[in-house]
CSV table of N, CA and C in Angstrom, one decimal:
chain,number,residue,atom,x,y,z
A,4,UNK,N,-43.3,9.2,-26.8
A,4,UNK,CA,-44.7,9.1,-26.6
A,4,UNK,C,-45.2,10.2,-25.6
A,5,UNK,N,-46.2,10.9,-26.0
A,5,UNK,CA,-46.8,11.9,-25.1
A,5,UNK,C,-47.7,11.2,-24.1
A,6,UNK,N,-47.7,11.8,-22.9
A,6,UNK,CA,-48.6,11.4,-21.8
A,6,UNK,C,-49.7,12.4,-21.6
A,7,UNK,N,-50.9,12.0,-21.8
A,7,UNK,CA,-52.0,12.9,-21.8
A,7,UNK,C,-52.9,12.6,-20.6
A,8,UNK,N,-53.2,13.6,-19.8
A,8,UNK,CA,-54.2,13.5,-18.7
A,8,UNK,C,-55.5,14.2,-19.0
A,9,UNK,N,-56.5,13.7,-18.6
A,9,UNK,CA,-57.9,14.3,-18.8
A,9,UNK,C,-58.6,14.3,-17.5
A,10,UNK,N,-59.0,15.5,-17.1
A,10,UNK,CA,-59.8,15.7,-15.9
A,10,UNK,C,-61.2,16.1,-16.3
A,11,UNK,N,-62.2,15.2,-16.1
A,11,UNK,CA,-63.6,15.4,-16.5
A,11,UNK,C,-63.8,14.5,-17.7
A,12,UNK,N,-64.7,13.5,-17.5
A,12,UNK,CA,-64.9,12.6,-18.6
A,12,UNK,C,-66.4,12.7,-19.2
A,13,UNK,N,-66.8,13.9,-19.3
A,13,UNK,CA,-68.1,14.2,-20.0
A,13,UNK,C,-67.9,14.1,-21.5
A,14,UNK,N,-68.7,14.8,-22.3
A,14,UNK,CA,-68.5,14.7,-23.7
A,14,UNK,C,-67.3,15.3,-24.2
A,15,UNK,N,-66.8,16.4,-23.6
A,15,UNK,CA,-65.5,17.1,-24.0
A,15,UNK,C,-64.3,16.2,-23.6
A,16,UNK,N,-64.3,15.8,-22.4
A,16,UNK,CA,-63.2,14.9,-22.0
A,16,UNK,C,-63.1,13.6,-22.8
A,17,UNK,N,-64.3,13.0,-23.0
A,17,UNK,CA,-64.3,11.8,-23.8
A,17,UNK,C,-63.9,12.0,-25.2
A,18,UNK,N,-64.1,13.1,-25.8
A,18,UNK,CA,-63.7,13.4,-27.2
A,18,UNK,C,-62.2,13.5,-27.2
A,19,UNK,N,-61.6,14.2,-26.2
A,19,UNK,CA,-60.1,14.3,-26.1
A,19,UNK,C,-59.5,12.9,-25.9
A,20,UNK,N,-60.1,12.1,-25.0
A,20,UNK,CA,-59.6,10.7,-24.8
A,20,UNK,C,-59.6,9.9,-26.1
A,21,UNK,N,-60.7,10.0,-26.9
A,21,UNK,CA,-60.8,9.4,-28.2
A,21,UNK,C,-59.8,9.9,-29.1
A,22,UNK,N,-59.6,11.2,-29.2
A,22,UNK,CA,-58.6,11.8,-30.1
A,22,UNK,C,-57.2,11.4,-29.9
A,23,UNK,N,-56.8,11.0,-28.7
A,23,UNK,CA,-55.5,10.5,-28.4
A,23,UNK,C,-55.4,9.0,-28.2
A,24,UNK,N,-56.4,8.3,-28.7
A,24,UNK,CA,-56.4,6.8,-28.5
A,24,UNK,C,-55.9,6.1,-29.7
A,25,UNK,N,-55.5,4.8,-29.4
A,25,UNK,CA,-55.0,4.0,-30.5
A,25,UNK,C,-56.1,3.7,-31.6
A,26,UNK,N,-57.4,3.9,-31.2
A,26,UNK,CA,-58.5,3.8,-32.1
A,26,UNK,C,-58.4,4.7,-33.4
A,27,UNK,N,-57.7,5.8,-33.2
A,27,UNK,CA,-57.6,6.7,-34.3
A,27,UNK,C,-56.1,6.9,-34.7
A,28,UNK,N,-55.3,5.9,-34.4
A,28,UNK,CA,-53.9,5.8,-34.8
A,28,UNK,C,-53.0,6.7,-34.0
A,29,UNK,N,-53.3,6.9,-32.8
A,29,UNK,CA,-52.4,7.7,-31.9
A,29,UNK,C,-51.8,6.8,-30.8
A,30,UNK,N,-50.6,7.0,-30.5
A,30,UNK,CA,-50.0,6.2,-29.5
A,30,UNK,C,-49.6,6.9,-28.2
A,31,UNK,N,-50.5,7.9,-27.8
A,31,UNK,CA,-50.3,8.6,-26.6
A,31,UNK,C,-50.7,7.7,-25.4
A,32,UNK,N,-50.1,8.0,-24.3
A,32,UNK,CA,-50.5,7.3,-23.0
A,32,UNK,C,-51.5,8.2,-22.3
A,33,UNK,N,-52.7,7.7,-22.1
A,33,UNK,CA,-53.8,8.5,-21.6
A,33,UNK,C,-54.2,8.1,-20.2
A,34,UNK,N,-54.4,9.1,-19.3
A,34,UNK,CA,-54.9,8.9,-18.0
A,34,UNK,C,-56.1,9.7,-17.8
A,35,UNK,N,-57.2,9.2,-17.2
A,35,UNK,CA,-58.4,9.9,-17.0
A,35,UNK,C,-58.9,9.9,-15.6
A,36,UNK,N,-59.2,11.1,-15.1
A,36,UNK,CA,-59.7,11.3,-13.8
A,36,UNK,C,-61.1,12.0,-13.9
A,37,UNK,N,-62.1,11.5,-13.1
A,37,UNK,CA,-63.4,12.1,-13.0
A,37,UNK,C,-63.8,12.0,-11.6
A,38,UNK,N,-64.5,13.0,-11.1
A,38,UNK,CA,-65.1,12.9,-9.7
A,38,UNK,C,-66.0,11.6,-9.5
A,39,UNK,N,-66.7,11.3,-10.6
A,39,UNK,CA,-67.5,10.1,-10.6
A,39,UNK,C,-66.6,8.9,-10.7
A,40,UNK,N,-66.6,8.1,-9.7
A,40,UNK,CA,-65.7,6.9,-9.7
A,40,UNK,C,-66.0,5.9,-10.8
A,41,UNK,N,-67.2,5.9,-11.3
A,41,UNK,CA,-67.6,5.0,-12.4
A,41,UNK,C,-66.9,5.4,-13.7
A,42,UNK,N,-66.6,6.7,-13.8
A,42,UNK,CA,-66.0,7.2,-15.1
A,42,UNK,C,-64.4,7.3,-15.0
A,43,UNK,N,-63.9,7.3,-13.7
A,43,UNK,CA,-62.5,7.5,-13.5
A,43,UNK,C,-61.7,6.3,-13.7
A,44,UNK,N,-60.5,6.5,-14.4
A,44,UNK,CA,-59.6,5.3,-14.5
A,44,UNK,C,-58.4,5.5,-13.7
A,45,UNK,N,-58.1,6.7,-13.2
A,45,UNK,CA,-56.9,7.0,-12.4
A,45,UNK,C,-57.3,8.0,-11.3
A,46,UNK,N,-56.3,8.2,-10.4
A,46,UNK,CA,-56.5,9.2,-9.3
A,46,UNK,C,-56.1,10.5,-9.9
A,47,UNK,N,-56.6,11.6,-9.3
A,47,UNK,CA,-56.2,12.9,-9.7
A,47,UNK,C,-54.7,13.1,-9.6
A,48,UNK,N,-54.1,12.6,-8.5
A,48,UNK,CA,-52.6,12.7,-8.4
A,48,UNK,C,-51.9,12.0,-9.5
A,49,UNK,N,-52.3,10.8,-9.9
A,49,UNK,CA,-51.7,10.1,-11.0
A,49,UNK,C,-51.9,10.9,-12.3
A,50,UNK,N,-53.1,11.3,-12.5
A,50,UNK,CA,-53.4,12.0,-13.8
A,50,UNK,C,-52.5,13.3,-13.9
A,51,UNK,N,-52.4,14.0,-12.9
A,51,UNK,CA,-51.6,15.3,-12.9
A,51,UNK,C,-50.1,15.0,-13.0
A,52,UNK,N,-49.6,14.1,-12.1
A,52,UNK,CA,-48.1,13.9,-12.0
A,52,UNK,C,-47.5,13.0,-13.0
A,53,UNK,N,-48.4,12.2,-13.7
A,53,UNK,CA,-47.8,11.3,-14.7
A,53,UNK,C,-48.2,11.6,-16.1
A,54,UNK,N,-48.5,12.9,-16.3
A,54,UNK,CA,-48.9,13.4,-17.7
A,54,UNK,C,-48.0,14.6,-18.1
A,55,UNK,N,-47.8,14.8,-19.4
A,55,UNK,CA,-47.1,15.9,-19.9
A,55,UNK,C,-48.1,17.1,-20.1
A,56,UNK,N,-49.3,16.7,-20.5
A,56,UNK,CA,-50.4,17.7,-20.7
A,56,UNK,C,-51.7,17.2,-20.0
A,57,UNK,N,-52.4,18.1,-19.4
A,57,UNK,CA,-53.7,17.7,-18.8
A,57,UNK,C,-54.8,18.6,-19.3
A,58,UNK,N,-55.8,18.0,-19.9
A,58,UNK,CA,-57.0,18.7,-20.4
A,58,UNK,C,-58.0,18.7,-19.3
A,59,UNK,N,-58.4,19.9,-18.9
A,59,UNK,CA,-59.4,20.1,-17.9
A,59,UNK,C,-60.8,20.4,-18.6
A,60,UNK,N,-61.7,19.5,-18.4
A,60,UNK,CA,-63.0,19.6,-19.0
A,60,UNK,C,-64.1,19.4,-18.0
A,61,UNK,N,-64.2,20.3,-17.0
A,61,UNK,CA,-65.2,20.2,-16.0
A,61,UNK,C,-66.4,21.1,-16.2
A,62,UNK,N,-67.5,20.8,-15.6
A,62,UNK,CA,-68.7,21.6,-15.9
A,62,UNK,C,-68.6,23.0,-15.3
A,63,UNK,N,-69.1,24.0,-16.0
A,63,UNK,CA,-69.3,25.4,-15.5
A,63,UNK,C,-70.7,25.8,-15.7
A,64,UNK,N,-71.6,25.3,-14.9
A,64,UNK,CA,-73.0,25.5,-15.1
A,64,UNK,C,-73.4,27.0,-14.9
A,65,UNK,N,-74.6,27.3,-15.3
A,65,UNK,CA,-75.2,28.6,-15.2
A,65,UNK,C,-75.7,28.8,-13.8
A,66,UNK,N,-75.5,30.0,-13.3
A,66,UNK,CA,-76.2,30.4,-12.1
A,66,UNK,C,-77.6,30.8,-12.4
A,67,UNK,N,-78.5,31.1,-11.5
A,67,UNK,CA,-79.8,31.5,-11.7
A,67,UNK,C,-79.9,32.8,-12.5
A,68,UNK,N,-78.9,33.6,-12.3
A,68,UNK,CA,-79.0,34.9,-13.0
A,68,UNK,C,-78.4,34.8,-14.4
A,69,UNK,N,-78.0,33.6,-14.8
A,69,UNK,CA,-77.4,33.4,-16.2
A,69,UNK,C,-75.9,33.5,-16.2
A,70,UNK,N,-75.3,34.0,-15.2
A,70,UNK,CA,-73.8,34.0,-15.2
A,70,UNK,C,-73.2,32.6,-15.0
A,71,UNK,N,-71.9,32.5,-15.3
A,71,UNK,CA,-71.3,31.2,-15.2
A,71,UNK,C,-70.8,30.9,-13.8
A,72,UNK,N,-71.1,29.7,-13.3
A,72,UNK,CA,-70.6,29.3,-12.0
A,72,UNK,C,-69.3,28.6,-12.2
A,73,UNK,N,-68.3,29.3,-11.6
A,73,UNK,CA,-66.9,28.8,-11.8
A,73,UNK,C,-66.4,28.0,-10.6
A,74,UNK,N,-67.3,27.7,-9.6
A,74,UNK,CA,-66.9,27.0,-8.4
A,74,UNK,C,-66.2,25.7,-8.6
A,75,UNK,N,-66.7,24.9,-9.6
A,75,UNK,CA,-66.1,23.6,-9.8
A,75,UNK,C,-64.6,23.7,-10.3
A,76,UNK,N,-64.4,24.6,-11.2
A,76,UNK,CA,-63.1,24.8,-11.8
A,76,UNK,C,-62.1,25.4,-10.7
A,77,UNK,N,-62.6,26.3,-9.9
A,77,UNK,CA,-61.7,26.9,-8.8
A,77,UNK,C,-61.4,25.8,-7.8
A,78,UNK,N,-62.4,25.0,-7.4
A,78,UNK,CA,-62.2,23.9,-6.5
A,78,UNK,C,-61.2,22.9,-7.1
A,79,UNK,N,-61.3,22.6,-8.4
A,79,UNK,CA,-60.4,21.6,-9.0
A,79,UNK,C,-58.9,22.1,-8.9
A,80,UNK,N,-58.7,23.4,-9.2
A,80,UNK,CA,-57.3,23.9,-9.1
A,80,UNK,C,-56.8,23.9,-7.7
A,81,UNK,N,-57.7,24.1,-6.7
A,81,UNK,CA,-57.2,23.9,-5.3
A,81,UNK,C,-56.8,22.4,-5.1
A,82,UNK,N,-57.6,21.5,-5.6
A,82,UNK,CA,-57.2,20.1,-5.5
A,82,UNK,C,-55.9,19.8,-6.2
A,83,UNK,N,-55.8,20.3,-7.4
A,83,UNK,CA,-54.5,20.1,-8.2
A,83,UNK,C,-53.3,20.6,-7.4
A,84,UNK,N,-53.5,21.8,-6.8
A,84,UNK,CA,-52.4,22.4,-6.1
A,84,UNK,C,-51.9,21.5,-4.9
A,85,UNK,N,-52.8,20.7,-4.4
A,85,UNK,CA,-52.5,19.9,-3.2
A,85,UNK,C,-51.8,18.6,-3.7
A,86,UNK,N,-52.0,18.2,-4.9
A,86,UNK,CA,-51.4,16.9,-5.4
A,86,UNK,C,-50.2,17.0,-6.4
A,87,UNK,N,-50.1,18.2,-7.0
A,87,UNK,CA,-49.1,18.3,-8.0
A,87,UNK,C,-47.7,18.3,-7.4
A,88,UNK,N,-46.7,17.7,-8.0
A,88,UNK,CA,-45.4,17.6,-7.5
A,88,UNK,C,-44.6,18.7,-8.1
A,89,UNK,N,-44.5,19.8,-7.4
A,89,UNK,CA,-43.8,21.0,-7.9
A,89,UNK,C,-42.3,20.8,-7.9
A,90,UNK,N,-41.8,19.7,-7.2
A,90,UNK,CA,-40.4,19.5,-7.2
A,90,UNK,C,-39.9,18.6,-8.3
A,91,UNK,N,-40.9,18.0,-9.1
A,91,UNK,CA,-40.5,17.2,-10.2
A,91,UNK,C,-39.7,18.0,-11.2
A,92,UNK,N,-39.0,17.2,-12.0
A,92,UNK,CA,-38.1,17.9,-13.0
A,92,UNK,C,-39.0,18.7,-14.0
A,93,UNK,N,-40.2,18.1,-14.3
A,93,UNK,CA,-41.1,18.8,-15.2
A,93,UNK,C,-42.5,18.5,-14.8
A,94,UNK,N,-43.4,19.5,-14.7
A,94,UNK,CA,-44.8,19.2,-14.4
A,94,UNK,C,-45.6,19.6,-15.6
A,95,UNK,N,-46.9,19.1,-15.7
A,95,UNK,CA,-47.6,19.3,-17.0
A,95,UNK,C,-48.1,20.7,-17.3
A,96,UNK,N,-48.4,20.8,-18.6
A,96,UNK,CA,-49.2,22.0,-19.0
A,96,UNK,C,-50.6,21.7,-18.8
A,97,UNK,N,-51.4,22.5,-18.1
A,97,UNK,CA,-52.8,22.3,-17.8
A,97,UNK,C,-53.6,23.1,-18.7
A,98,UNK,N,-54.4,22.5,-19.5
A,98,UNK,CA,-55.2,23.1,-20.6
A,98,UNK,C,-56.7,23.2,-20.2
A,99,UNK,N,-57.2,24.4,-19.9
A,99,UNK,CA,-58.6,24.5,-19.5
A,99,UNK,C,-59.4,24.6,-20.8
A,100,UNK,N,-60.4,23.6,-20.9
A,100,UNK,CA,-61.3,23.6,-22.0
A,100,UNK,C,-62.7,23.8,-21.6
A,101,UNK,N,-62.9,24.1,-20.3
A,101,UNK,CA,-64.3,24.4,-19.8
A,101,UNK,C,-64.6,25.9,-20.2
A,102,UNK,N,-65.9,26.1,-20.3
A,102,UNK,CA,-66.4,27.5,-20.6
A,102,UNK,C,-66.1,28.4,-19.4
A,103,UNK,N,-65.4,29.5,-19.7
A,103,UNK,CA,-65.2,30.5,-18.6
A,103,UNK,C,-65.3,31.9,-19.1
A,104,UNK,N,-65.4,32.8,-18.2
A,104,UNK,CA,-65.5,34.2,-18.6
A,104,UNK,C,-64.1,34.8,-18.8
A,105,UNK,N,-63.9,35.7,-19.7
A,105,UNK,CA,-62.6,36.3,-19.9
A,105,UNK,C,-62.0,36.8,-18.6
A,106,UNK,N,-60.7,36.5,-18.4
A,106,UNK,CA,-60.0,36.9,-17.2
A,106,UNK,C,-59.9,35.7,-16.2
A,107,UNK,N,-60.7,34.7,-16.4
A,107,UNK,CA,-60.7,33.6,-15.4
A,107,UNK,C,-59.4,32.8,-15.4
A,108,UNK,N,-58.8,32.5,-16.6
A,108,UNK,CA,-57.6,31.7,-16.6
A,108,UNK,C,-56.4,32.6,-16.0
A,109,UNK,N,-56.4,33.8,-16.4
A,109,UNK,CA,-55.3,34.7,-15.8
A,109,UNK,C,-55.4,34.7,-14.3
A,110,UNK,N,-56.6,34.8,-13.7
A,110,UNK,CA,-56.8,34.8,-12.3
A,110,UNK,C,-56.3,33.5,-11.7
A,111,UNK,N,-56.6,32.4,-12.3
A,111,UNK,CA,-56.1,31.1,-11.9
A,111,UNK,C,-54.6,31.0,-11.9
A,112,UNK,N,-54.0,31.5,-13.1
A,112,UNK,CA,-52.6,31.5,-13.2
A,112,UNK,C,-51.9,32.3,-12.1
A,113,UNK,N,-52.5,33.5,-11.8
A,113,UNK,CA,-52.0,34.3,-10.7
A,113,UNK,C,-52.0,33.7,-9.4
A,114,UNK,N,-53.1,32.9,-9.2
A,114,UNK,CA,-53.3,32.2,-7.9
A,114,UNK,C,-52.3,31.0,-7.7
A,115,UNK,N,-51.9,30.4,-8.9
A,115,UNK,CA,-51.0,29.3,-8.9
A,115,UNK,C,-49.9,29.5,-9.8
A,116,UNK,N,-49.0,30.4,-9.5
A,116,UNK,CA,-47.9,30.9,-10.5
A,116,UNK,C,-46.9,29.8,-10.8
A,117,UNK,N,-46.9,28.7,-10.1
A,117,UNK,CA,-45.9,27.6,-10.4
A,117,UNK,C,-46.5,26.6,-11.5
A,118,UNK,N,-47.8,26.7,-11.7
A,118,UNK,CA,-48.5,25.8,-12.7
A,118,UNK,C,-48.3,26.4,-14.1
A,119,UNK,N,-48.3,25.6,-15.1
A,119,UNK,CA,-48.2,26.0,-16.5
A,119,UNK,C,-49.7,25.8,-17.0
A,120,UNK,N,-50.4,27.0,-17.2
A,120,UNK,CA,-51.8,26.9,-17.5
A,120,UNK,C,-52.0,27.6,-18.8
A,121,UNK,N,-52.8,27.0,-19.7
A,121,UNK,CA,-53.3,27.7,-20.9
A,121,UNK,C,-54.8,27.5,-21.0
A,122,UNK,N,-55.4,28.4,-21.8
A,122,UNK,CA,-56.8,28.2,-22.1
A,122,UNK,C,-56.9,27.7,-23.5
A,123,UNK,N,-57.6,26.6,-23.7
A,123,UNK,CA,-57.7,26.0,-25.0
A,123,UNK,C,-59.2,25.7,-25.3
A,124,UNK,N,-59.9,26.6,-25.9
A,124,UNK,CA,-61.3,26.4,-26.1
A,124,UNK,C,-61.7,25.2,-27.0
A,125,UNK,N,-62.8,24.6,-26.7
A,125,UNK,CA,-63.2,23.5,-27.5
A,125,UNK,C,-64.3,24.0,-28.5
A,126,UNK,N,-64.3,23.4,-29.6
A,126,UNK,CA,-65.3,23.7,-30.7
A,126,UNK,C,-66.0,22.4,-31.0
A,127,UNK,N,-66.7,21.9,-30.1
A,127,UNK,CA,-67.3,20.6,-30.3
A,127,UNK,C,-68.8,20.7,-30.1
A,128,UNK,N,-69.6,19.9,-30.9
A,128,UNK,CA,-71.0,19.7,-30.6
A,128,UNK,C,-71.2,18.4,-29.9
A,129,UNK,N,-72.1,18.3,-29.0
A,129,UNK,CA,-72.3,17.1,-28.2
A,129,UNK,C,-72.5,15.9,-29.0
A,130,UNK,N,-73.3,16.1,-30.1
A,130,UNK,CA,-73.7,14.9,-30.9
A,130,UNK,C,-72.5,14.3,-31.6
A,131,UNK,N,-71.5,15.2,-32.0
A,131,UNK,CA,-70.4,14.7,-32.8
A,131,UNK,C,-69.1,15.1,-32.3
A,132,UNK,N,-69.0,15.1,-30.9
A,132,UNK,CA,-67.8,15.6,-30.3
A,132,UNK,C,-66.5,14.9,-30.7
A,133,UNK,N,-66.5,13.6,-30.7
A,133,UNK,CA,-65.3,12.8,-31.1
A,133,UNK,C,-64.9,13.2,-32.5
A,134,UNK,N,-65.8,13.2,-33.4
A,134,UNK,CA,-65.5,13.5,-34.8
A,134,UNK,C,-64.9,15.0,-34.9
A,135,UNK,N,-65.6,15.9,-34.2
A,135,UNK,CA,-65.2,17.3,-34.2
A,135,UNK,C,-63.8,17.5,-33.7
A,136,UNK,N,-63.4,16.8,-32.6
A,136,UNK,CA,-62.1,16.9,-32.0
A,136,UNK,C,-61.0,16.5,-33.0
A,137,UNK,N,-61.2,15.4,-33.7
A,137,UNK,CA,-60.1,14.9,-34.6
A,137,UNK,C,-60.1,15.6,-35.9
A,138,UNK,N,-61.1,16.5,-36.2
A,138,UNK,CA,-61.2,17.2,-37.5
A,138,UNK,C,-61.3,18.7,-37.3
A,139,UNK,N,-60.6,19.2,-36.3
A,139,UNK,CA,-60.7,20.7,-36.1
A,139,UNK,C,-60.0,21.5,-37.2
A,140,UNK,N,-60.6,22.6,-37.5
A,140,UNK,CA,-60.0,23.5,-38.5
A,140,UNK,C,-58.8,24.3,-37.9
A,141,UNK,N,-58.8,24.5,-36.6
A,141,UNK,CA,-57.7,25.2,-35.9
A,141,UNK,C,-57.8,24.9,-34.4
A,142,UNK,N,-56.7,25.2,-33.8
A,142,UNK,CA,-56.6,25.1,-32.4
A,142,UNK,C,-56.2,26.5,-31.8
A,143,UNK,N,-56.8,26.9,-30.8
A,143,UNK,CA,-56.5,28.2,-30.2
A,143,UNK,C,-56.0,27.9,-28.8
A,144,UNK,N,-54.8,28.5,-28.5
A,144,UNK,CA,-54.3,28.4,-27.1
A,144,UNK,C,-53.9,29.7,-26.6
A,145,UNK,N,-54.3,30.0,-25.4
A,145,UNK,CA,-54.0,31.3,-24.8
A,145,UNK,C,-53.3,31.1,-23.5
A,146,UNK,N,-52.2,31.9,-23.4
A,146,UNK,CA,-51.4,31.9,-22.2
A,146,UNK,C,-50.0,32.4,-22.4
A,147,UNK,N,-49.1,32.0,-21.5
A,147,UNK,CA,-47.8,32.4,-21.6
A,147,UNK,C,-47.1,31.7,-22.8
A,148,UNK,N,-46.1,32.4,-23.4
A,148,UNK,CA,-45.5,31.9,-24.6
A,148,UNK,C,-44.9,30.5,-24.5
A,149,UNK,N,-44.2,30.2,-23.4
A,149,UNK,CA,-43.6,28.9,-23.3
A,149,UNK,C,-44.6,27.8,-23.2
A,150,UNK,N,-45.7,28.0,-22.5
A,150,UNK,CA,-46.7,27.0,-22.4
A,150,UNK,C,-47.5,26.8,-23.7
A,151,UNK,N,-47.8,27.9,-24.3
A,151,UNK,CA,-48.6,27.8,-25.6
A,151,UNK,C,-47.8,27.1,-26.7
A,152,UNK,N,-46.4,27.3,-26.6
A,152,UNK,CA,-45.6,26.7,-27.6
A,152,UNK,C,-45.5,25.2,-27.4
A,153,UNK,N,-45.5,24.8,-26.1
A,153,UNK,CA,-45.6,23.3,-25.8
A,153,UNK,C,-46.8,22.7,-26.3
A,154,UNK,N,-48.0,23.4,-26.1
A,154,UNK,CA,-49.2,22.9,-26.6
A,154,UNK,C,-49.2,22.8,-28.2
A,155,UNK,N,-48.7,23.8,-28.8
A,155,UNK,CA,-48.5,23.8,-30.2
A,155,UNK,C,-47.8,22.6,-30.7
A,156,UNK,N,-46.7,22.2,-30.0
A,156,UNK,CA,-45.9,21.0,-30.4
A,156,UNK,C,-46.8,19.8,-30.2
A,157,UNK,N,-47.6,19.7,-29.2
A,157,UNK,CA,-48.5,18.5,-29.0
A,157,UNK,C,-49.4,18.4,-30.1
A,158,UNK,N,-50.1,19.5,-30.5
A,158,UNK,CA,-51.1,19.4,-31.6
A,158,UNK,C,-50.4,19.1,-32.9
A,159,UNK,N,-49.2,19.7,-33.2
A,159,UNK,CA,-48.5,19.4,-34.4
A,159,UNK,C,-48.1,17.9,-34.4
A,160,UNK,N,-47.7,17.4,-33.3
A,160,UNK,CA,-47.4,15.9,-33.3
A,160,UNK,C,-48.6,15.1,-33.6
A,161,UNK,N,-49.7,15.5,-33.0
A,161,UNK,CA,-50.9,14.7,-33.1
A,161,UNK,C,-51.6,14.9,-34.5
A,162,UNK,N,-51.7,16.1,-34.9
A,162,UNK,CA,-52.5,16.4,-36.1
A,162,UNK,C,-51.7,16.9,-37.3
A,163,UNK,N,-50.4,17.0,-37.2
A,163,UNK,CA,-49.6,17.6,-38.3
A,163,UNK,C,-49.6,19.1,-38.3
A,164,UNK,N,-48.9,19.6,-39.2
A,164,UNK,CA,-48.7,21.1,-39.3
A,164,UNK,C,-49.8,21.7,-40.2
A,165,UNK,N,-50.6,20.9,-40.8
A,165,UNK,CA,-51.6,21.5,-41.7
A,165,UNK,C,-52.8,22.2,-40.9
A,166,UNK,N,-53.0,21.8,-39.6
A,166,UNK,CA,-54.0,22.4,-38.8
A,166,UNK,C,-53.4,23.6,-38.0
A,167,UNK,N,-53.8,24.8,-38.3
A,167,UNK,CA,-53.1,25.9,-37.6
A,167,UNK,C,-53.3,25.9,-36.1
A,168,UNK,N,-52.3,26.3,-35.4
A,168,UNK,CA,-52.4,26.6,-33.9
A,168,UNK,C,-52.2,28.1,-33.7
A,169,UNK,N,-53.2,28.7,-33.2
A,169,UNK,CA,-53.2,30.1,-33.0
A,169,UNK,C,-52.9,30.4,-31.5
A,170,UNK,N,-51.8,31.0,-31.3
A,170,UNK,CA,-51.3,31.3,-29.9
A,170,UNK,C,-51.7,32.8,-29.6
A,171,UNK,N,-52.2,33.0,-28.4
A,171,UNK,CA,-52.7,34.3,-28.1
A,171,UNK,C,-52.6,34.4,-26.5
A,172,UNK,N,-53.2,35.5,-26.0
A,172,UNK,CA,-53.2,35.6,-24.5
A,172,UNK,C,-54.5,34.9,-24.0
A,173,UNK,N,-54.5,34.9,-22.7
A,173,UNK,CA,-55.6,34.2,-22.0
A,173,UNK,C,-57.0,34.8,-22.4
A,174,UNK,N,-57.2,36.1,-22.3
A,174,UNK,CA,-58.5,36.7,-22.6
A,174,UNK,C,-59.0,36.5,-24.0
A,175,UNK,N,-58.1,36.7,-25.0
A,175,UNK,CA,-58.5,36.5,-26.4
A,175,UNK,C,-58.9,35.1,-26.6
A,176,UNK,N,-58.2,34.1,-26.1
A,176,UNK,CA,-58.6,32.7,-26.3
A,176,UNK,C,-60.0,32.4,-25.6
A,177,UNK,N,-60.1,33.0,-24.4
A,177,UNK,CA,-61.4,32.8,-23.7
A,177,UNK,C,-62.6,33.4,-24.4
């Protein structure tokens, strides 16, 4: 059984939670952390250290000049670095699903070289996010080969081999 962690329980995180739930025939163990205590089911430490894969779906709002504000995602990785058990036999692959500018994930990976990080863009509409997640035409994962291969195995386990998993580098996925 796969252990899935979700950080951020907005429409993207909720769609991932639904996609790995028993409601749709999946027997993954799911942990959810959100800054909003009313949405959070677990602590950040539990979500990170008791998961094989962690989906990060936090807001990246626009700045006044139209650029993307990445403060929330950078702050989150600082928090993850403080709670992750680097001494554990295995720690999770952290999958960024938030909107970022090309180069962001590589910068985060360089800042935290012990973490296994991939960029995994979401192709969801807010109105039908849950349906969109379980009916994707493809999955794109960008990062280092070992981490992207692990994510490919997760998606093949969950969705079968008929949905292609396209593995690439960080910037192309972003």
